[in-house]
Short mmCIF file of C-alpha atoms in Angstrom, two decimals:
data_model
loop_
_atom_site.label_atom_id
_atom_site.label_comp_id
_atom_site.label_asym_id
_atom_site.label_seq_id
_atom_site.Cartn_x
_atom_site.Cartn_y
_atom_site.Cartn_z
CA MET A 12 0.15 -0.16 -0.13
CA ALA A 13 1.06 3.23 -0.75
CA GLN A 14 1.81 5.62 2.13
CA LYS A 15 0.16 9.26 1.12
CA SER A 16 2.65 11.80 2.04
CA VAL A 17 2.95 14.39 4.54
CA GLN A 18 1.70 18.15 3.38
CA THR A 19 3.64 20.81 5.06
CA TYR A 20 2.22 24.28 5.41
CA ASP A 21 5.52 25.34 3.55
CA TYR A 22 5.11 22.53 0.92
CA ILE A 23 1.94 23.72 0.18
CA CYS A 24 2.48 27.41 -0.15
CA PHE A 25 5.56 26.50 -2.51
CA SER A 26 3.72 24.33 -5.30
CA ASP A 27 0.70 26.76 -5.55
CA LEU A 28 3.38 29.48 -5.62
CA ALA A 29 5.04 27.55 -7.73
CA TYR A 30 2.25 28.35 -11.13
CA GLU A 31 2.33 31.42 -9.44
CA ARG A 32 3.36 34.09 -13.27
CA ASP A 33 3.12 37.58 -12.27
CA SER A 34 1.35 39.40 -9.75
CA ARG A 35 -1.45 39.25 -11.23
CA ASP A 36 -2.05 35.95 -9.89
CA SER A 37 -1.41 36.37 -6.45
CA LYS A 38 -4.72 36.73 -5.12
CA ASP A 39 -5.97 33.72 -6.98
CA VAL A 40 -2.86 31.31 -5.89
CA GLU A 41 -3.34 33.18 -1.95
CA LYS A 42 -6.75 31.46 -2.00
CA LYS A 43 -5.97 28.18 -2.99
CA ILE A 44 -3.28 28.33 -0.43
CA LYS A 45 -6.06 29.61 2.39
CA ARG A 46 -7.97 26.06 1.21
CA ARG A 47 -5.36 23.66 1.06
CA LEU A 48 -3.91 24.44 4.48
CA LYS A 49 -7.70 24.48 6.08
CA TYR A 50 -8.33 20.99 4.35
CA HIS A 51 -4.57 19.47 6.03
CA ASN A 52 -5.70 21.18 9.07
CA LEU A 53 -2.53 23.16 9.44
CA THR A 54 -1.90 26.50 10.98
CA ALA A 55 -4.03 29.75 9.84
CA TYR A 56 -2.90 31.52 6.84
CA ASP A 57 -0.01 33.70 7.21
CA GLN A 58 0.89 36.81 4.38
CA GLU A 59 4.64 37.02 5.91
CA ARG A 60 5.06 33.26 6.21
CA VAL A 61 3.58 33.05 2.52
CA ASP A 62 6.03 36.50 1.00
CA TYR A 63 8.65 34.79 2.17
CA ILE A 64 8.22 31.35 0.84
CA ARG A 65 7.57 33.58 -2.80
CA ILE A 66 11.22 35.33 -2.46
CA LEU A 67 12.48 31.37 -2.23
CA LYS A 68 10.13 30.63 -5.33
CA ASP A 69 11.67 33.48 -7.36
CA ASP A 70 15.41 32.37 -6.00
CA LEU A 71 15.14 29.25 -7.02
CA ARG A 72 13.64 30.14 -10.72
CA ARG A 73 16.11 32.33 -11.30
CA GLU A 74 18.42 29.89 -10.51
CA ILE A 75 17.27 27.08 -11.84
CA SER A 76 16.63 29.38 -15.56
CA LEU A 77 20.21 29.46 -15.58
CA GLN A 78 20.43 26.13 -15.91
CA SER A 79 24.09 24.91 -17.67
CA GLN A 80 24.99 28.28 -16.06
CA SER A 81 23.99 27.52 -12.28
CA LYS A 82 26.85 26.90 -9.99
CA TYR A 83 24.54 23.86 -8.93
CA TYR A 84 24.43 22.19 -12.41
CA HIS A 85 25.92 18.97 -13.37
CA LYS A 86 24.81 17.22 -16.32
CA SER A 87 24.11 14.02 -15.58
CA ASP A 88 24.51 10.92 -18.31
CA SER A 89 20.87 10.56 -19.21
CA LYS A 90 20.09 11.68 -22.53
CA TYR A 91 17.36 13.30 -20.79
CA THR A 92 16.64 16.17 -18.67
CA ASP A 93 16.41 14.87 -14.83
CA VAL A 94 16.48 16.05 -10.90
CA SER A 95 20.18 14.86 -10.82
CA ASP A 96 20.93 17.29 -13.37
CA PHE A 97 21.13 19.55 -10.33
CA ASN A 98 23.42 18.91 -7.07
CA ILE A 99 20.30 19.12 -4.78
CA GLU A 100 22.26 18.50 -1.63
CA LYS A 101 25.00 21.91 -2.60
CA MET A 102 21.23 24.01 -3.08
CA THR A 103 19.47 22.42 -0.28
CA SER A 104 22.89 23.13 2.02
CA ASP A 105 22.85 26.74 0.47
CA TYR A 106 19.37 28.03 0.51
CA LEU A 107 19.15 26.78 4.50
CA GLU A 108 21.91 29.12 4.96
CA THR A 109 19.45 31.83 3.54
CA TYR A 110 16.08 30.68 4.43
CA THR A 111 16.35 29.72 8.02
CA LYS A 112 12.51 29.73 8.47
CA ILE A 113 12.41 26.45 6.26
CA ASN A 114 13.34 22.86 7.63
CA GLU A 115 16.03 20.67 5.59
CA GLY A 116 12.88 18.20 4.86
CA ASP A 117 10.36 20.73 3.20
CA MET A 118 13.66 22.02 1.72
CA VAL A 119 14.76 19.35 -0.25
CA GLN A 120 11.16 18.27 -1.47
CA ILE A 121 10.82 22.31 -2.37
CA ILE A 122 14.33 22.36 -4.56
CA LYS A 123 13.12 19.05 -5.76
CA PHE A 124 9.69 20.27 -6.70
CA ALA A 125 11.47 23.58 -8.30
CA VAL A 126 13.65 21.76 -10.23
CA TYR A 127 10.98 19.83 -12.22
CA ILE A 128 8.57 22.87 -12.52
CA TYR A 129 11.01 24.90 -14.08
CA TYR A 130 13.68 22.60 -15.40
CA MET A 131 12.40 19.56 -16.66
CA ARG A 132 9.05 21.05 -17.82
#
């Protein structure tokens, strides 16, 4: 039987913010975040926290969009794009130094999802 992954506050926020293209989308995305937080019985919506995660999203998008120019990029042996094209461990440790409010487990999942969204798709 497959285990259902635990949805955390930060991961829920990031996974919705990842699809936000510009500030015009922000109100709709924030409504979706509020709904999902309520559904998963997590703490109340915190605009400051969401803005903090939005800044992380923008930083990750910029870095991953550099692709082969990124300091974290190292092409894997696969001929297709792969999450392993980026050094997830190094990214995690570096981003944890900057974004201290996010725990390591969430940061790993956020970075993997960001690589998938901004590089592999």
